[in-house]
XYZ file of C-alpha atoms in Angstrom:
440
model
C -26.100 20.144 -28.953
C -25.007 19.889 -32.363
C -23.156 23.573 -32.284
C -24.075 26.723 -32.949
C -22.619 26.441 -36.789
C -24.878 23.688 -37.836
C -28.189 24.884 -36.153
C -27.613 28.069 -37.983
C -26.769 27.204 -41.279
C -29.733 24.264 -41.006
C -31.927 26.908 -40.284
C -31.174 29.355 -42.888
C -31.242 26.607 -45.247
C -34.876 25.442 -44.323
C -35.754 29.393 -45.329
C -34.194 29.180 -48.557
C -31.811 32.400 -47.225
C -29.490 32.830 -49.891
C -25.733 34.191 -49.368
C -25.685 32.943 -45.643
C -22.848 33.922 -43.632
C -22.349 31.332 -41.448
C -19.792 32.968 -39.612
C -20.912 35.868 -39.340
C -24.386 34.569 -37.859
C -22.494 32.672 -35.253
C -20.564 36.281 -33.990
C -23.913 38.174 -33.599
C -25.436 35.015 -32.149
C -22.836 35.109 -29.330
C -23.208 38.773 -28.794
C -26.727 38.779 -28.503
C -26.406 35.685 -25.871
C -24.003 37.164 -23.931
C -25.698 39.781 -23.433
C -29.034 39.175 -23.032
C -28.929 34.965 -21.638
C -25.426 34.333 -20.074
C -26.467 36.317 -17.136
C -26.091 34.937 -13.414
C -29.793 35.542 -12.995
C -30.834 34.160 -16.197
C -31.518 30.474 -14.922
C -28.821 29.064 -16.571
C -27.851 26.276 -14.872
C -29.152 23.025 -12.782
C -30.164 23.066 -9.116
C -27.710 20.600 -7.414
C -25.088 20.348 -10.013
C -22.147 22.368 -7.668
C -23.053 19.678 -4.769
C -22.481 16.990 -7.155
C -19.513 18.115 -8.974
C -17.943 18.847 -5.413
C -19.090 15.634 -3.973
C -17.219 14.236 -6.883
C -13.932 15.913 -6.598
C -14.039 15.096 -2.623
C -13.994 11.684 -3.585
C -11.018 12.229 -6.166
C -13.090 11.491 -9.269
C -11.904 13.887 -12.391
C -14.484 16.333 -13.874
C -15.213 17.726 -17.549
C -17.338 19.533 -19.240
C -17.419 18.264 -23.071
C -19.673 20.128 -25.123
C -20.742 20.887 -28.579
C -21.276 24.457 -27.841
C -18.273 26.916 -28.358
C -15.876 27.478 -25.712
C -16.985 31.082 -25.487
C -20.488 29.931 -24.883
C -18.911 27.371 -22.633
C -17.373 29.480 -20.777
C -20.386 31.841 -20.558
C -22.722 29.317 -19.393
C -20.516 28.196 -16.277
C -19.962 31.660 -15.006
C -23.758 32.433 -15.286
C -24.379 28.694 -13.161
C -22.210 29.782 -10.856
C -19.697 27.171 -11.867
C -16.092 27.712 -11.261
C -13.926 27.084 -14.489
C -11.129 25.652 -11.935
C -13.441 22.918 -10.836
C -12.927 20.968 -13.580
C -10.064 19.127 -14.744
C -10.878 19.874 -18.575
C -12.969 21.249 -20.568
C -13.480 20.575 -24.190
C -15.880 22.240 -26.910
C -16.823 22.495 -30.206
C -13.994 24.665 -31.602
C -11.335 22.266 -31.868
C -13.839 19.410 -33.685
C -15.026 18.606 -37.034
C -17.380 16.335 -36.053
C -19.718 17.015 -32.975
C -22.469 15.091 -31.539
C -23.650 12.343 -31.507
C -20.351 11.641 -32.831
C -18.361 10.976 -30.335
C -14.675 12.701 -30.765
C -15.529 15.524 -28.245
C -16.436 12.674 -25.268
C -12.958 10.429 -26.414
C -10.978 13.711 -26.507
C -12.014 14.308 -22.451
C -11.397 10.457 -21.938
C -7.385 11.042 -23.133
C -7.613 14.710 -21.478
C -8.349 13.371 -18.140
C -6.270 10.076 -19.015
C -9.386 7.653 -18.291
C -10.180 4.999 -20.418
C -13.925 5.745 -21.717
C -15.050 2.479 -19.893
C -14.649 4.055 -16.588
C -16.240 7.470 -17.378
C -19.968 8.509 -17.112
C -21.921 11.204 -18.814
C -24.257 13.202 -17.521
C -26.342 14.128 -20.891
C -29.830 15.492 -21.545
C -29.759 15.379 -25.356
C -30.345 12.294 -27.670
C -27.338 13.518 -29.338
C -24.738 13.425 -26.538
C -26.466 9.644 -25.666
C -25.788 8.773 -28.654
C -22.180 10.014 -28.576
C -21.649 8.712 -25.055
C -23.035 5.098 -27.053
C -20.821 5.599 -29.372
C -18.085 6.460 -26.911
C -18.557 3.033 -25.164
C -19.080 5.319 -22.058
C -21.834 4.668 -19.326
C -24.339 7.415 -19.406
C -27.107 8.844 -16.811
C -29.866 10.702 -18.636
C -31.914 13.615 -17.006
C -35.469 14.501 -18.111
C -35.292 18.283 -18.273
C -36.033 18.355 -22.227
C -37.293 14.945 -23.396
C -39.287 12.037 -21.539
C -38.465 8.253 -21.109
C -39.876 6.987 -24.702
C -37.091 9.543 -25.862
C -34.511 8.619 -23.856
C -34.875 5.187 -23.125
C -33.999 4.135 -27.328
C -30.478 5.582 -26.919
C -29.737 3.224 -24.008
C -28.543 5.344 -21.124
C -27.373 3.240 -18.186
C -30.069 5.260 -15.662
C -32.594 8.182 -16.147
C -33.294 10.580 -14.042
C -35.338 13.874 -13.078
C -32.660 16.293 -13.121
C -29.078 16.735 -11.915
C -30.259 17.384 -8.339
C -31.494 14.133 -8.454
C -27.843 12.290 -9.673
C -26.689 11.019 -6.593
C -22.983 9.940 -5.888
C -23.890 6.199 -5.435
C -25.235 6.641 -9.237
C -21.868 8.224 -10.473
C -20.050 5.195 -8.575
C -21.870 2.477 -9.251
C -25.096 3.494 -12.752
C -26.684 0.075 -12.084
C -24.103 -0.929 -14.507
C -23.760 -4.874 -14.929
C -20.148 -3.856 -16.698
C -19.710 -1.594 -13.851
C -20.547 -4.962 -11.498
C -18.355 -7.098 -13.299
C -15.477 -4.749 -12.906
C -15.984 -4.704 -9.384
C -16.042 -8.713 -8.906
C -12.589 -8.788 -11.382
C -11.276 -6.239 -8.559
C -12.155 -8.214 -6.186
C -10.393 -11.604 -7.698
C -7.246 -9.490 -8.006
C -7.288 -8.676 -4.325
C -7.733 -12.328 -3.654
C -4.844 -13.171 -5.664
C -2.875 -10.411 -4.132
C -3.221 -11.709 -0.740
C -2.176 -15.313 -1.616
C 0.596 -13.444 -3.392
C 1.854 -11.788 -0.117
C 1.466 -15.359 1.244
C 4.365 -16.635 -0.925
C 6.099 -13.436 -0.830
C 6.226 -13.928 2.829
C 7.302 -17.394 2.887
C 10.504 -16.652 0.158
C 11.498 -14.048 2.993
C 12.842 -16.974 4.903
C 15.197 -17.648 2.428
C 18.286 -17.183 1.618
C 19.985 -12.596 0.772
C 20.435 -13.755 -2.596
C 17.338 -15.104 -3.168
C 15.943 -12.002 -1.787
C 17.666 -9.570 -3.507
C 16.784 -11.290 -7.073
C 13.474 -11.624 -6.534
C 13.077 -7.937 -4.902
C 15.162 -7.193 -8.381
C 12.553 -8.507 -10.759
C 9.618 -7.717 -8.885
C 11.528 -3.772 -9.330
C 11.503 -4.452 -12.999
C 8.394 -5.987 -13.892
C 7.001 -2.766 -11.784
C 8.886 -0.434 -13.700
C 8.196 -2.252 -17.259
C 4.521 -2.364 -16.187
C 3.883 1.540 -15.294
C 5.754 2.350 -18.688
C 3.166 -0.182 -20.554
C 0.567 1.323 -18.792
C 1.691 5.091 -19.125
C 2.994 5.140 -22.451
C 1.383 7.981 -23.721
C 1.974 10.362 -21.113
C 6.116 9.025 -21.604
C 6.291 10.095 -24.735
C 6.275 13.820 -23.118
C 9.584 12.412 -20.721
C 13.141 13.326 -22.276
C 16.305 12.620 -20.985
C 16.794 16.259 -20.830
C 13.767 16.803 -18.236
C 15.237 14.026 -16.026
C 18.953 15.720 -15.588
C 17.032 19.119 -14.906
C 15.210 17.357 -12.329
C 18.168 16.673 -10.296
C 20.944 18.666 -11.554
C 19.540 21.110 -14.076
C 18.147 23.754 -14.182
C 15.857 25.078 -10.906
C 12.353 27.274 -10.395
C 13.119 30.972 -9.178
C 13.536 30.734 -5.376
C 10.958 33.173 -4.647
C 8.922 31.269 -3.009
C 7.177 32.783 0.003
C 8.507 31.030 3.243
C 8.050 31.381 6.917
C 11.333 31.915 7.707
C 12.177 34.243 4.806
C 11.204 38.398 4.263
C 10.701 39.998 0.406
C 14.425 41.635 0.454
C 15.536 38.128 1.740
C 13.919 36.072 -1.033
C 15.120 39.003 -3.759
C 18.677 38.573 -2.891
C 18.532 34.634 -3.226
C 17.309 35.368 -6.257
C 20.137 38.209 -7.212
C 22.187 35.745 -5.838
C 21.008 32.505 -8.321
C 21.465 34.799 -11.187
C 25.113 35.997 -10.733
C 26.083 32.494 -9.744
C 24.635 30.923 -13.080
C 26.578 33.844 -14.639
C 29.712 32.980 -13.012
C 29.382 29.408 -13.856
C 29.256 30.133 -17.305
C 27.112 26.951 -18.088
C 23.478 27.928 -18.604
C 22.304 26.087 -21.639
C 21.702 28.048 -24.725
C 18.074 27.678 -25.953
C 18.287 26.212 -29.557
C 16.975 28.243 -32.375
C 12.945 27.334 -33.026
C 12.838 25.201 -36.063
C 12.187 27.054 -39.687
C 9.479 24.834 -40.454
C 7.099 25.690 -37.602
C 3.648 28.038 -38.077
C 3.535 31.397 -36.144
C 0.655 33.231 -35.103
C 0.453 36.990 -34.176
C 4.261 37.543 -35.757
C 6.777 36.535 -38.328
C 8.640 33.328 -37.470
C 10.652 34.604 -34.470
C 14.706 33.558 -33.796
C 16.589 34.363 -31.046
C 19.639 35.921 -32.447
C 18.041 37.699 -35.301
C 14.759 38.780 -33.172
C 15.271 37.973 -29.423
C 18.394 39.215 -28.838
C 19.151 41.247 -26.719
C 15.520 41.263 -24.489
C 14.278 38.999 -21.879
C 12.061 36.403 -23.176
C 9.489 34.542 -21.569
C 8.681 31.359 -23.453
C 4.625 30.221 -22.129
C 4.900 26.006 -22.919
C 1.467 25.295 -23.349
C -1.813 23.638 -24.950
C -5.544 25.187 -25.222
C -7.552 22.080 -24.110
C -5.114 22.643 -20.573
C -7.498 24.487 -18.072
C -4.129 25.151 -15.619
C -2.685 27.298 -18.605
C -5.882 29.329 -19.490
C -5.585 30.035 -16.001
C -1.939 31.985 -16.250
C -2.911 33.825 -19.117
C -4.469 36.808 -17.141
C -0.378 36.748 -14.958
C 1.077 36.857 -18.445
C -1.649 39.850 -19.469
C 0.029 41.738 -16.380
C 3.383 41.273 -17.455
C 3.105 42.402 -20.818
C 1.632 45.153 -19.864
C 3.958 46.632 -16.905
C 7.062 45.772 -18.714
C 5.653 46.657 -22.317
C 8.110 49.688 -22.604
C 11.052 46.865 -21.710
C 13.125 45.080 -24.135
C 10.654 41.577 -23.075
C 9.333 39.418 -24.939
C 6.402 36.745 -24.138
C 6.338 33.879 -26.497
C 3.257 31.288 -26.325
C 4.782 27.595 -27.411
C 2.256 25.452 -28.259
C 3.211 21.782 -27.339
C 0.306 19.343 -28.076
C -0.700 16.786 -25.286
C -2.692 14.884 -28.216
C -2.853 14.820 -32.029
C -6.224 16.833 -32.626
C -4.348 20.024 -30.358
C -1.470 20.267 -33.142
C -4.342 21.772 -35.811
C -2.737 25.126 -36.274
C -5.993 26.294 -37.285
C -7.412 24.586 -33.642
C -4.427 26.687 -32.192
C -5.443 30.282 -33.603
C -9.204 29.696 -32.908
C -8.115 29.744 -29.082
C -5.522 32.529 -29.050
C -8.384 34.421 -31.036
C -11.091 33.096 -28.040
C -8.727 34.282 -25.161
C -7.642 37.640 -26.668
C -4.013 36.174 -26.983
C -1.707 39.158 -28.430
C 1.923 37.671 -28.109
C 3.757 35.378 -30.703
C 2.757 31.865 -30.359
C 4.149 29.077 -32.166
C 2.943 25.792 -32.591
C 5.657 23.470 -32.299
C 3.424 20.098 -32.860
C 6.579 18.008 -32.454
C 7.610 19.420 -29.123
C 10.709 20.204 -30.120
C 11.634 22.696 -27.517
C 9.699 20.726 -25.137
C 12.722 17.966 -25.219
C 15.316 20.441 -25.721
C 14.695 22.159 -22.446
C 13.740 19.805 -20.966
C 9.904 20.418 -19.736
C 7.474 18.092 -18.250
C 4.388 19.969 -17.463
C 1.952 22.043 -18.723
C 1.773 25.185 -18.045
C 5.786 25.662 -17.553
C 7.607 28.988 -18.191
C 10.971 29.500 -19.163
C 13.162 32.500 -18.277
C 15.141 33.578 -21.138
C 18.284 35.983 -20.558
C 19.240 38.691 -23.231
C 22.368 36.160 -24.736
C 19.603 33.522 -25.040
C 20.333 31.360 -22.222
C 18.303 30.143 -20.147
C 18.075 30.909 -16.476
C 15.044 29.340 -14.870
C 12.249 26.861 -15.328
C 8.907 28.184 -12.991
C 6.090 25.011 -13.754
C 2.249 25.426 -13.085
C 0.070 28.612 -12.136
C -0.835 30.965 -8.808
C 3.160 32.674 -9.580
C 1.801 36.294 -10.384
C 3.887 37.992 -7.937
C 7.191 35.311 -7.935
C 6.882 36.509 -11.955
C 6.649 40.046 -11.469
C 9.538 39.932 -8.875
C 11.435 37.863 -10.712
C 11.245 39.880 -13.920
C 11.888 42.799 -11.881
C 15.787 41.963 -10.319
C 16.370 40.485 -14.211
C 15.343 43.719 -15.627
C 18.077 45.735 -13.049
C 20.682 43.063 -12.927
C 20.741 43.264 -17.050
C 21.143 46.945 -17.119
C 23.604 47.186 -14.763
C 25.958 44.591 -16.637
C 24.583 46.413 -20.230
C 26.320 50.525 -18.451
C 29.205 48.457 -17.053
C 30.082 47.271 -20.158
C 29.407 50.636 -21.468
C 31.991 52.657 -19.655
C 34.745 50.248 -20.834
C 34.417 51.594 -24.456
């Protein structure tokens, strides 16, 4: 597809239509398709693709969807196939791209999403433009004959053709007929030759003496170590030295948690409990002030003591090519809405997981997409990432009235831990605010 922008404004120039609102074109477009074509019944969708995609994630291989459609046509065109957004581990469209297919930024953008290296993914395409992205990509590609015949397809180069996606079999996804895909497997199977005569003199240095034991267990524990950081650099560069101490000594997830051995009231008083401890301690890290020089959407540049203070705050770490943090938005909908006559406060922080997610103008095309109301800010340079010490995405962060902050809760399915959680907060802070009351 080469997006619903282009085909539009090609089209109105081939008529000569003067004034064309691109824009506005595209809006009515989508309103007319949802209405009428993104309909379960519509025949939207490919006989056997669920079976395949499942097949695939029972055998632990990572699923996209990369497309040069809008995300809200995306989106639209799952639900009517019956396709699950949460069966995929990303899903990347148009919105977000300047240049669609058959160039091939949107297929390299789901490579670093999924952290794959494009020579070990496979497309699934139907188009001559997404073959010649997927080319372009360096990616092998199966082609289906739903639109266009061989003499169409077989120019771009695709790696197999078939029927349809009923016809894509698992062996194809595994294997294409590739002869890269067969020399891969022959280099894997050299390196399990050399690991077994490895483990031959591994075995044999075991007879000699602790010292030489512990030295060579000592560099084989550092070349490990030096080689996951090689190979892992990117994600790294999301590690602080702040998210390791909270990992063992910092600062904890709500315990909330449903457990066996635990009722509600029990799990609300370790919770009451937490709280008043980290009071009593007296050494819950402050939560820095958000830089001046970072864009807001939906508000004024925010600060804690001159806005914040004074409510509970809520600060959403996320990024909008993250499926797992679409996913909370409709918990963080429910929040704002029961406690919207509360001094609270839900604040969206954009942290990029790569370069082409920092586009502020990416950023407000998605909080516009998925109806997002609160503040967001897009802190490109994941500042408060590092300060607080995060390492996933989606992560929330409780924030108490004097700006310090209480709790860390990563990753989604915590409606009711948030709600409960925000619940004791909301009575614990009004009891201290009337006891400090009656002293004056």
């Amino acid at each position: 597809m080469i997006g619903e922008a282009n085909f539009l404004g090609g089209v109105a120039s081939v008529k000569g239509i003067k004034g064309f609102d691109t824009e506005a074109a595209k809006t009515r477009f989508f309103e007319i398709y949802l209405d009428k074509y993104a309909k379960p019944d519509s025949g939207i969708g490919f006989p056997g693709a669920l079976e395949l995609i499942s097949q695939c994630k029972s055998k632990g291989l990572k699923v996209a969807v990369a497309s040069s459609a809008d995300r809200i046509k995306v989106d639209a065109n799952l639900a009517a196939a019956g396709l699950p957004l949460s069966m995929f581990d990303a899903i990347v469209s148009a919105d977000a791209f300047e240049n669609l297919k058959p160039a091939p930024d949107i297929f390299l953008a789901a490579s670093r999403i999924l952290n794959v290296p494009p020579n070990e993914c496979i497309v699934i395409e139907d188009a001559l433009a997404g073959l010649q992205a997927a080319k372009a990509a360096q990616m092998r590609c199966i082609a289906v004959r739903t639109t266009l015949s061989d003499e169409n397809l077989e120019p771009a180069g695709p790696t197999l053709i078939r029927d349809n996606i009923g016809s894509v079999s698992l062996d194809d996804i595994l294997s294409g007929g590739s002869v890269g895909y067969n020399k891969r497997m022959q280099g894997s199977e050299t390196l399990n030759n050399f690991a077994e005569s490895s483990s031959t003199v591994l075995a044999g240095g075991l007879q000699g003496s602790r010292q030489d034991i512990l030295r060579f267990g000592s560099l084989g524990i550092a070349i490990s170590c030096l080689f996951f950081t090689i190979s892992n650099w990117k994600a790294m560069q999301y590690a602080s030295p702040k998210a390791v101490w909270n990992q063992f000594f910092g600062v904890t997830q709500p315990p909330l948690e449903q457990k066996e051995d635990n009722s509600r009231d029990d799990r609300i008083q370790q919770f009451e409990n937490y709280i008043s401890d980290l009071e009593s301690r007296g050494n819950a890290q402050i939560v820095p002030e958000f830089p001046s020089k970072l864009e807001w959407l939906n508000t004024a540049p925010l600060q804690f003591l001159r806005d914040l203070k004074g409510k509970v705050v809520l600060l959403d770490f996320w990024t909008y090519c993250c499926i797992n943090c679409m996913h909370v938005l409709q918990d963080l909908d429910v929040l704002e809405k029961k406690y919207k006559d509360m001094a609270f406060v839900v604040v969206g922080v954009h942290s990029a997981k790569f370069d082409n997610e920092k586009d502020s103008e990416a950023i407000r095309n998605a909080v516009l997409r998925y109806g997002i109301s609160h503040p967001v800010v897009n802190d490109g340079d994941m500042y408060l990432w590092r300060k607080l010490g995060i390492n996933s995405w989606p992560t929330f962060a409780f924030v108490g009235p004097n700006g310090k902050l209480l709790a860390q809760l990563a990753g989604e399915g915590h409606k009711k831990v948030l709600v409960t959680a925000f619940n004791i907060l909301f009575v614990h802070f009004i009891v201290i605010f009337l006891n400090n009351a009656r002293k004056f």
